[in-house]
PDB file of C-alpha atoms and ligand atoms in Angstrom:
ATOM      1  CA  MET A  27       7.123 118.284 168.567  1.00 81.00           C
ATOM      2  CA  LEU A  28       7.553 119.277 172.240  1.00 90.00           C
ATOM      3  CA  PRO A  29      10.722 118.569 173.921  1.00 96.00           C
ATOM      4  CA  LEU A  30       9.848 115.891 177.341  1.00 97.00           C
ATOM      5  CA  ILE A  31      13.222 117.804 178.551  1.00 97.00           C
ATOM      6  CA  GLU A  32      14.428 120.989 178.337  1.00 98.00           C
ATOM      7  CA  VAL A  33      17.728 122.725 180.193  1.00 98.00           C
ATOM      8  CA  LYS A  34      18.953 126.316 179.332  1.00 98.00           C
ATOM      9  CA  GLY A  35      22.513 127.993 180.801  1.00 97.00           C
ATOM     10  CA  LEU A  36      22.322 125.074 183.659  1.00 98.00           C
ATOM     11  CA  ARG A  37      24.945 125.725 186.174  1.00 98.00           C
ATOM     12  CA  PHE A  38      25.550 123.726 189.345  1.00 98.00           C
ATOM     13  CA  THR A  39      28.440 124.155 192.373  1.00 98.00           C
ATOM     14  CA  TYR A  40      28.414 121.576 195.140  1.00 97.00           C
ATOM     15  CA  PRO A  41      28.643 123.205 198.679  1.00 96.00           C
ATOM     16  CA  ASP A  42      31.881 122.554 199.399  1.00 96.00           C
ATOM     17  CA  GLY A  43      32.373 125.125 196.584  1.00 96.00           C
ATOM     18  CA  THR A  44      33.419 122.274 193.835  1.00 96.00           C
ATOM     19  CA  PRO A  45      32.060 123.710 190.347  1.00 96.00           C
ATOM     20  CA  ALA A  46      30.184 120.963 188.662  1.00 98.00           C
ATOM     21  CA  LEU A  47      28.201 122.425 185.746  1.00 98.00           C
ATOM     22  CA  ASN A  48      29.208 125.281 183.942  1.00 97.00           C
ATOM     23  CA  GLY A  49      26.516 126.317 181.691  1.00 97.00           C
ATOM     24  CA  VAL A  50      24.621 123.288 180.289  1.00 98.00           C
ATOM     25  CA  ASP A  51      22.046 123.442 177.378  1.00 98.00           C
ATOM     26  CA  PHE A  52      19.973 120.223 176.354  1.00 97.00           C
ATOM     27  CA  THR A  53      16.763 119.252 174.859  1.00 98.00           C
ATOM     28  CA  LEU A  54      15.176 115.992 174.652  1.00 98.00           C
ATOM     29  CA  TYR A  55      12.504 114.638 172.048  1.00 97.00           C
ATOM     30  CA  PRO A  56      10.122 111.827 172.378  1.00 96.00           C
ATOM     31  CA  GLY A  57      11.293 108.841 170.907  1.00 95.00           C
ATOM     32  CA  GLU A  58      15.156 109.740 171.690  1.00 97.00           C
ATOM     33  CA  THR A  59      18.093 107.659 173.424  1.00 98.00           C
ATOM     34  CA  VAL A  60      20.663 109.658 174.349  1.00 98.00           C
ATOM     35  CA  PHE A  61      23.969 109.248 175.400  1.00 98.00           C
ATOM     36  CA  LEU A  62      26.125 110.804 177.629  1.00 97.00           C
ATOM     37  CA  LEU A  63      29.715 110.719 177.690  1.00 96.00           C
ATOM     38  CA  GLY A  64      32.973 112.175 178.708  1.00 96.00           C
ATOM     39  CA  PRO A  65      35.934 111.682 181.255  1.00 95.00           C
ATOM     40  CA  ASN A  66      34.972 111.116 185.029  1.00 94.00           C
ATOM     41  CA  GLY A  67      34.518 114.447 186.821  1.00 96.00           C
ATOM     42  CA  SER A  68      32.769 115.992 183.922  1.00 97.00           C
ATOM     43  CA  GLY A  69      29.574 116.751 185.226  1.00 97.00           C
ATOM     44  CA  LYS A  70      27.484 113.625 183.400  1.00 97.00           C
ATOM     45  CA  THR A  71      26.270 112.376 186.935  1.00 95.00           C
ATOM     46  CA  THR A  72      25.352 116.094 188.433  1.00 97.00           C
ATOM     47  CA  PHE A  73      23.508 116.805 185.115  1.00 97.00           C
ATOM     48  CA  VAL A  74      21.337 113.830 185.446  1.00 97.00           C
ATOM     49  CA  LEU A  75      20.259 114.488 188.919  1.00 95.00           C
ATOM     50  CA  HIS A  76      19.108 117.643 187.759  1.00 96.00           C
ATOM     51  CA  LEU A  77      16.515 115.890 185.371  1.00 95.00           C
ATOM     52  CA  ASN A  78      14.337 115.448 188.065  1.00 90.00           C
ATOM     53  CA  GLY A  79      14.845 117.895 190.967  1.00 91.00           C
ATOM     54  CA  LEU A  80      17.234 115.494 193.111  1.00 91.00           C
ATOM     55  CA  LEU A  81      19.771 118.329 192.723  1.00 94.00           C
ATOM     56  CA  ARG A  82      18.822 121.897 191.625  1.00 93.00           C
ATOM     57  CA  GLY A  83      21.258 124.286 190.441  1.00 94.00           C
ATOM     58  CA  GLU A  84      20.870 128.068 188.292  1.00 96.00           C
ATOM     59  CA  GLY A  85      19.646 127.975 185.285  1.00 96.00           C
ATOM     60  CA  LEU A  86      15.859 126.190 183.377  1.00 96.00           C
ATOM     61  CA  VAL A  87      15.159 122.796 183.768  1.00 96.00           C
ATOM     62  CA  ARG A  88      11.480 121.912 182.235  1.00 97.00           C
ATOM     63  CA  VAL A  89       9.972 118.892 182.043  1.00 96.00           C
ATOM     64  CA  CYS A  90       6.637 118.310 179.993  1.00 94.00           C
ATOM     65  CA  GLY A  91       6.931 122.012 180.205  1.00 94.00           C
ATOM     66  CA  LEU A  92       6.977 122.464 183.855  1.00 95.00           C
ATOM     67  CA  ASP A  93       9.291 124.373 185.364  1.00 96.00           C
ATOM     68  CA  LEU A  94      11.662 122.830 187.938  1.00 94.00           C
ATOM     69  CA  ARG A  95      12.243 126.601 189.814  1.00 91.00           C
ATOM     70  CA  ASP A  96       8.467 126.223 191.155  1.00 92.00           C
ATOM     71  CA  PRO A  97       9.174 123.552 193.650  1.00 90.00           C
ATOM     72  CA  ARG A  98       4.948 122.954 193.361  1.00 93.00           C
ATOM     73  CA  ASN A  99       5.848 120.711 190.077  1.00 94.00           C
ATOM     74  CA  LEU A 100       8.467 118.575 191.721  1.00 91.00           C
ATOM     75  CA  PRO A 101       5.830 115.695 192.425  1.00 87.00           C
ATOM     76  CA  THR A 102       4.780 115.752 189.085  1.00 89.00           C
ATOM     77  CA  VAL A 103       8.554 115.818 187.471  1.00 92.00           C
ATOM     78  CA  ARG A 104       9.220 113.152 190.062  1.00 89.00           C
ATOM     79  CA  ALA A 105       6.517 110.900 188.024  1.00 87.00           C
ATOM     80  CA  LYS A 106       7.386 111.820 184.939  1.00 92.00           C
ATOM     81  CA  VAL A 107      11.333 111.284 185.012  1.00 95.00           C
ATOM     82  CA  GLY A 108      12.570 107.911 186.573  1.00 93.00           C
ATOM     83  CA  VAL A 109      16.185 107.430 187.630  1.00 93.00           C
ATOM     84  CA  LEU A 110      18.177 104.507 188.043  1.00 92.00           C
ATOM     85  CA  PHE A 111      21.299 105.151 190.028  1.00 87.00           C
ATOM     86  CA  GLN A 112      24.641 103.857 189.623  1.00 80.00           C
ATOM     87  CA  ASP A 113      24.493 101.762 192.303  1.00 76.00           C
ATOM     88  CA  PRO A 114      21.025  99.717 192.693  1.00 70.00           C
ATOM     89  CA  ASP A 115      21.833  99.287 196.496  1.00 74.00           C
ATOM     90  CA  ASP A 116      20.926 103.152 196.660  1.00 73.00           C
ATOM     91  CA  GLN A 117      17.570 102.178 195.381  1.00 71.00           C
ATOM     92  CA  LEU A 118      16.594  98.623 197.223  1.00 74.00           C
ATOM     93  CA  PHE A 119      15.565  99.165 200.865  1.00 75.00           C
ATOM     94  CA  MET A 120      12.108  97.036 201.570  1.00 84.00           C
ATOM     95  CA  PRO A 121      12.321  93.453 203.028  1.00 86.00           C
ATOM     96  CA  THR A 122      11.049  92.303 199.591  1.00 93.00           C
ATOM     97  CA  VAL A 123      11.206  92.549 196.286  1.00 95.00           C
ATOM     98  CA  LEU A 124       7.914  93.379 195.498  1.00 96.00           C
ATOM     99  CA  GLU A 125       7.253  95.989 198.177  1.00 95.00           C
ATOM    100  CA  ASP A 126      10.147  97.657 196.731  1.00 93.00           C
ATOM    101  CA  VAL A 127       9.202  98.181 193.379  1.00 95.00           C
ATOM    102  CA  ALA A 128       5.508  98.792 195.046  1.00 95.00           C
ATOM    103  CA  PHE A 129       7.325 101.828 196.851  1.00 93.00           C
ATOM    104  CA  GLY A 130       7.488 104.210 193.850  1.00 89.00           C
ATOM    105  CA  PRO A 131       3.830 103.909 193.050  1.00 92.00           C
ATOM    106  CA  LEU A 132       2.318 104.032 196.746  1.00 93.00           C
ATOM    107  CA  ASN A 133       4.786 107.257 197.404  1.00 89.00           C
ATOM    108  CA  PHE A 134       3.116 108.761 194.200  1.00 87.00           C
ATOM    109  CA  GLY A 135      -0.433 108.099 196.235  1.00 89.00           C
ATOM    110  CA  TYR A 136      -1.414 105.216 194.416  1.00 92.00           C
ATOM    111  CA  PRO A 137      -4.072 103.031 195.655  1.00 95.00           C
ATOM    112  CA  ARG A 138      -2.453  99.970 197.697  1.00 95.00           C
ATOM    113  CA  GLU A 139      -3.847  97.796 195.204  1.00 96.00           C
ATOM    114  CA  LEU A 140      -3.351  99.488 192.743  1.00 96.00           C
ATOM    115  CA  ALA A 141       0.283 100.190 193.681  1.00 95.00           C
ATOM    116  CA  PHE A 142       0.864  96.306 194.351  1.00 96.00           C
ATOM    117  CA  GLN A 143      -0.679  95.293 190.656  1.00 97.00           C
ATOM    118  CA  LYS A 144       1.931  98.230 188.979  1.00 96.00           C
ATOM    119  CA  ALA A 145       4.327  96.358 191.102  1.00 96.00           C
ATOM    120  CA  ARG A 146       3.804  92.864 189.974  1.00 97.00           C
ATOM    121  CA  GLU A 147       3.294  93.790 186.128  1.00 96.00           C
ATOM    122  CA  ALA A 148       6.575  95.978 186.284  1.00 95.00           C
ATOM    123  CA  LEU A 149       8.404  92.671 187.637  1.00 96.00           C
ATOM    124  CA  ALA A 150       6.864  90.760 184.790  1.00 94.00           C
ATOM    125  CA  ARG A 151       8.333  93.187 182.251  1.00 90.00           C
ATOM    126  CA  VAL A 152      12.004  93.273 183.552  1.00 89.00           C
ATOM    127  CA  GLY A 153      11.207  88.924 183.945  1.00 89.00           C
ATOM    128  CA  MET A 154      11.918  89.146 188.171  1.00 93.00           C
ATOM    129  CA  SER A 155       8.202  88.136 188.882  1.00 95.00           C
ATOM    130  CA  HIS A 156       9.457  84.807 190.586  1.00 95.00           C
ATOM    131  CA  ALA A 157      11.882  87.272 192.683  1.00 94.00           C
ATOM    132  CA  ALA A 158       8.916  88.935 194.310  1.00 95.00           C
ATOM    133  CA  ASP A 159       8.834  87.606 197.796  1.00 94.00           C
ATOM    134  CA  ARG A 160      12.589  87.385 197.968  1.00 94.00           C
ATOM    135  CA  ALA A 161      14.793  90.014 200.306  1.00 92.00           C
ATOM    136  CA  PRO A 162      16.530  92.783 197.806  1.00 89.00           C
ATOM    137  CA  TYR A 163      19.559  92.117 199.234  1.00 87.00           C
ATOM    138  CA  HIS A 164      20.187  88.658 198.300  1.00 87.00           C
ATOM    139  CA  LEU A 165      19.868  89.096 194.884  1.00 90.00           C
ATOM    140  CA  SER A 166      22.725  89.002 192.255  1.00 88.00           C
ATOM    141  CA  ALA A 167      23.931  92.030 191.067  1.00 84.00           C
ATOM    142  CA  GLY A 168      21.989  91.817 187.471  1.00 85.00           C
ATOM    143  CA  GLU A 169      18.715  90.734 189.435  1.00 89.00           C
ATOM    144  CA  LYS A 170      18.890  94.039 191.752  1.00 90.00           C
ATOM    145  CA  ARG A 171      19.369  96.386 188.753  1.00 89.00           C
ATOM    146  CA  ARG A 172      16.528  94.216 187.016  1.00 90.00           C
ATOM    147  CA  VAL A 173      14.220  94.902 190.099  1.00 92.00           C
ATOM    148  CA  ALA A 174      15.798  98.823 190.570  1.00 92.00           C
ATOM    149  CA  LEU A 175      14.273  99.170 186.840  1.00 92.00           C
ATOM    150  CA  ALA A 176      10.721  97.751 187.601  1.00 94.00           C
ATOM    151  CA  GLY A 177      11.142 100.120 190.499  1.00 93.00           C
ATOM    152  CA  VAL A 178      11.388 102.779 188.476  1.00 93.00           C
ATOM    153  CA  LEU A 179       8.192 101.484 185.945  1.00 94.00           C
ATOM    154  CA  ALA A 180       6.050 100.464 187.533  1.00 94.00           C
ATOM    155  CA  THR A 181       5.162 104.344 187.148  1.00 91.00           C
ATOM    156  CA  ASN A 182       5.450 104.508 184.099  1.00 92.00           C
ATOM    157  CA  PRO A 183       7.043 107.609 183.771  1.00 95.00           C
ATOM    158  CA  GLU A 184       8.014 109.541 180.183  1.00 95.00           C
ATOM    159  CA  VAL A 185      12.019 109.734 180.512  1.00 97.00           C
ATOM    160  CA  LEU A 186      14.058 106.753 181.938  1.00 97.00           C
ATOM    161  CA  VAL A 187      17.515 108.117 183.226  1.00 97.00           C
ATOM    162  CA  LEU A 188      20.185 105.734 183.430  1.00 96.00           C
ATOM    163  CA  ASP A 189      23.224 106.260 185.451  1.00 93.00           C
ATOM    164  CA  GLU A 190      25.861 103.210 184.182  1.00 92.00           C
ATOM    165  CA  PRO A 191      23.930 100.626 183.656  1.00 91.00           C
ATOM    166  CA  THR A 192      26.001  97.723 183.115  1.00 90.00           C
ATOM    167  CA  THR A 193      28.222  98.587 185.403  1.00 85.00           C
ATOM    168  CA  PHE A 194      28.600  95.480 188.037  1.00 79.00           C
ATOM    169  CA  LEU A 195      27.076  93.180 185.426  1.00 85.00           C
ATOM    170  CA  ASP A 196      28.452  89.938 183.286  1.00 86.00           C
ATOM    171  CA  PRO A 197      27.932  90.020 179.918  1.00 90.00           C
ATOM    172  CA  PRO A 198      24.860  87.859 179.690  1.00 88.00           C
ATOM    173  CA  SER A 199      23.645  90.177 182.277  1.00 85.00           C
ATOM    174  CA  GLN A 200      24.500  93.390 179.584  1.00 89.00           C
ATOM    175  CA  ARG A 201      22.968  91.336 176.573  1.00 91.00           C
ATOM    176  CA  ASP A 202      19.417  90.829 178.914  1.00 88.00           C
ATOM    177  CA  LEU A 203      19.494  94.608 179.831  1.00 90.00           C
ATOM    178  CA  LEU A 204      20.192  95.612 176.402  1.00 93.00           C
ATOM    179  CA  CYS A 205      17.202  93.600 174.843  1.00 92.00           C
ATOM    180  CA  LEU A 206      14.959  95.279 178.156  1.00 91.00           C
ATOM    181  CA  LEU A 207      16.208  98.839 177.287  1.00 94.00           C
ATOM    182  CA  ARG A 208      15.371  98.431 173.549  1.00 94.00           C
ATOM    183  CA  GLU A 209      12.012  97.254 174.128  1.00 92.00           C
ATOM    184  CA  LEU A 210      10.898 100.183 176.660  1.00 93.00           C
ATOM    185  CA  HIS A 211       8.888 103.143 174.888  1.00 92.00           C
ATOM    186  CA  GLN A 212      10.381 105.788 177.199  1.00 95.00           C
ATOM    187  CA  ALA A 213      12.604 108.289 176.214  1.00 97.00           C
ATOM    188  CA  LYS A 214      16.566 107.691 177.537  1.00 98.00           C
ATOM    189  CA  VAL A 215      19.257 109.648 178.819  1.00 98.00           C
ATOM    190  CA  ILE A 216      21.845 106.890 179.547  1.00 98.00           C
ATOM    191  CA  VAL A 217      25.070 108.155 181.409  1.00 97.00           C
ATOM    192  CA  SER A 218      27.235 104.877 179.589  1.00 94.00           C
ATOM    193  CA  HIS A 219      30.618 104.051 177.696  1.00 90.00           C
ATOM    194  CA  ASP A 220      29.825 100.495 176.846  1.00 92.00           C
ATOM    195  CA  LEU A 221      30.304 100.470 173.139  1.00 91.00           C
ATOM    196  CA  THR A 222      27.613  97.772 172.780  1.00 92.00           C
ATOM    197  CA  LEU A 223      24.506  99.440 174.547  1.00 95.00           C
ATOM    198  CA  GLY A 224      25.850 102.412 172.796  1.00 96.00           C
ATOM    199  CA  ARG A 225      25.513 101.284 169.339  1.00 95.00           C
ATOM    200  CA  ALA A 226      22.338  99.200 170.084  1.00 95.00           C
ATOM    201  CA  LEU A 227      20.453 101.882 171.273  1.00 97.00           C
ATOM    202  CA  ALA A 228      22.091 105.602 171.090  1.00 97.00           C
ATOM    203  CA  THR A 229      20.151 107.848 168.861  1.00 97.00           C
ATOM    204  CA  ARG A 230      22.451 110.777 169.701  1.00 97.00           C
ATOM    205  CA  ALA A 231      25.230 111.018 171.743  1.00 97.00           C
ATOM    206  CA  LEU A 232      26.792 113.983 174.310  1.00 97.00           C
ATOM    207  CA  PHE A 233      30.526 114.462 175.241  1.00 97.00           C
ATOM    208  CA  PHE A 234      30.732 116.737 178.353  1.00 97.00           C
ATOM    209  CA  SER A 235      34.249 118.338 179.658  1.00 97.00           C
ATOM    210  CA  GLY A 236      34.972 120.329 182.298  1.00 97.00           C
ATOM    211  CA  GLY A 237      30.637 120.619 183.601  1.00 98.00           C
ATOM    212  CA  LYS A 238      29.825 121.526 179.577  1.00 97.00           C
ATOM    213  CA  ILE A 239      28.228 120.127 176.838  1.00 98.00           C
ATOM    214  CA  VAL A 240      31.349 120.221 174.260  1.00 97.00           C
ATOM    215  CA  ALA A 241      30.439 118.195 171.729  1.00 97.00           C
ATOM    216  CA  GLN A 242      27.647 115.912 170.137  1.00 96.00           C
ATOM    217  CA  GLY A 243      26.757 113.935 167.034  1.00 97.00           C
ATOM    218  CA  SER A 244      26.373 110.061 166.677  1.00 96.00           C
ATOM    219  CA  PHE A 245      27.147 107.710 168.988  1.00 95.00           C
ATOM    220  CA  ASP A 246      30.204 106.487 167.124  1.00 94.00           C
ATOM    221  CA  GLU A 247      31.156 110.123 165.584  1.00 95.00           C
ATOM    222  CA  ILE A 248      31.488 111.251 169.436  1.00 95.00           C
ATOM    223  CA  ILE A 249      33.598 108.122 170.470  1.00 93.00           C
ATOM    224  CA  HIS A 250      35.698 107.967 167.726  1.00 92.00           C
ATOM    225  CA  ARG A 251      36.458 111.952 167.957  1.00 92.00           C
ATOM    226  CA  PHE A 252      37.444 111.576 171.181  1.00 91.00           C
ATOM    227  CA  GLY A 253      39.012 108.037 170.844  1.00 86.00           C
ATOM    228  CA  TRP A 254      37.319 106.504 173.176  1.00 82.00           C
ATOM    229  CA  ALA A 255      36.160 103.510 170.869  1.00 77.00           C
ATOM    230  CA  THR A 256      39.194 101.584 171.103  1.00 67.00           C
ATOM    231  CA  VAL A 257      41.615  99.787 173.701  1.00 58.00           C
ATOM    232  CA  PRO A 258      45.325 100.056 172.836  1.00 58.00           C
ATOM    233  CA  SER A 259      46.607  96.365 172.503  1.00 58.00           C
ATOM    234  CA  GLN A 260      48.814  94.951 174.970  1.00 62.00           C
ATOM    235  CA  PRO A 261      52.884  94.583 173.877  1.00 58.00           C
ATOM    236  CA  ASN A 262      53.277  91.024 172.988  1.00 55.00           C
ATOM    237  CA  GLY A 263      50.339  91.461 170.528  1.00 44.00           C
ATOM    238  CA  GLY A 264      48.091  89.935 173.384  1.00 42.00           C
TER     239      GLY A 264
HETATM  240  P1  ADP B 314      30.482 112.090 186.532  1.00 93.39           P
HETATM  241  O1  ADP B 314      29.394 112.409 186.147  1.00 93.39           O
HETATM  242  O2  ADP B 314      31.073 113.049 184.495  1.00 93.39           O
HETATM  243  O3  ADP B 314      31.817 111.558 186.771  1.00 93.39           O
HETATM  244  P2  ADP B 314      30.237 114.069 188.655  1.00 93.39           P
HETATM  245  O4  ADP B 314      29.132 114.784 188.188  1.00 93.39           O
HETATM  246  O5  ADP B 314      30.117 112.737 189.190  1.00 93.39           O
HETATM  247  O6  ADP B 314      30.973 113.736 186.927  1.00 93.39           O
HETATM  248  O7  ADP B 314      31.411 115.171 188.950  1.00 93.39           O
HETATM  249  C1  ADP B 314      31.611 116.166 188.905  1.00 93.39           C
HETATM  250  C2  ADP B 314      32.291 117.111 189.787  1.00 93.39           C
HETATM  251  O8  ADP B 314      31.486 117.456 190.775  1.00 93.39           O
HETATM  252  C3  ADP B 314      33.616 116.358 189.936  1.00 93.39           C
HETATM  253  O9  ADP B 314      34.650 117.467 190.190  1.00 93.39           O
HETATM  254  C4  ADP B 314      32.975 115.663 191.260  1.00 93.39           C
HETATM  255  O10 ADP B 314      34.505 115.457 192.008  1.00 93.39           O
HETATM  256  C5  ADP B 314      32.059 116.467 191.824  1.00 93.39           C
HETATM  257  N1  ADP B 314      31.305 116.139 192.963  1.00 93.39           N
HETATM  258  C6  ADP B 314      30.672 114.808 192.812  1.00 93.39           C
HETATM  259  N2  ADP B 314      30.208 115.029 193.591  1.00 93.39           N
HETATM  260  C7  ADP B 314      30.228 115.703 194.677  1.00 93.39           C
HETATM  261  C8  ADP B 314      29.544 115.547 196.261  1.00 93.39           C
HETATM  262  N3  ADP B 314      28.411 115.357 196.489  1.00 93.39           N
HETATM  263  N4  ADP B 314      30.312 117.210 195.954  1.00 93.39           N
HETATM  264  C9  ADP B 314      31.311 117.775 196.236  1.00 93.39           C
HETATM  265  N5  ADP B 314      31.788 117.328 195.032  1.00 93.39           N
HETATM  266  C10 ADP B 314      31.124 116.317 194.141  1.00 93.39           C
END
């Protein structure tokens, strides 16, 4: 089976001199849902921003066989890898929800009518059709996350990259998102320490430390190995 994403020897240093990735090797195959774990500042977000060329470091990043070192591949790669950012407010900026979701397809050159049709279909997929004419900034955090996800789904990418998708969501919204993600056929790369989400969705987990992948295994193996599965109880038995 051909990999969807291949990364070899990826290194990246921010312009201010902060080293963020120190040689990352990674492969994603169709059908996988890979969770990225690791302490704050270990390079997870920097890594995922390389997967559709939002950042460009040294080393190989290939998406569906297309090498990102060739800038001509960037538009196709952006269509194949949909990224859901940590903060939906980074993604929602049009006057209405429908226009926001149509932005991606329009940007990828879909004719206007088709772009809006894809946007409506994507809104239906995430259960947000009723909000099509609303202003995105009036939505709740959970609704914003759904709309941002619709924006990603509207172009039918082959890979979904989700950075902390359950942050800011209340438990019912977290559960809804989990059910929605489970139904989506795309391969997924998810940055999250959410135990419920990881246990339900992960086919594999990787642990980042100091800008490198230092371990991989099942989600449960990794969280137990690094002691991230348990929260210490309160002194009075609370
Ligand atoms: P994680 O997602 O695991 O929390 P990040 O990829 O955000 O880690 O950060 C990796 C390293 O890069 C950290 O040292 C962080 O402080 C640094 N970093 C992240 N973003 C920037 C930036 N825009 N400019 C400079 N350094 C950054």
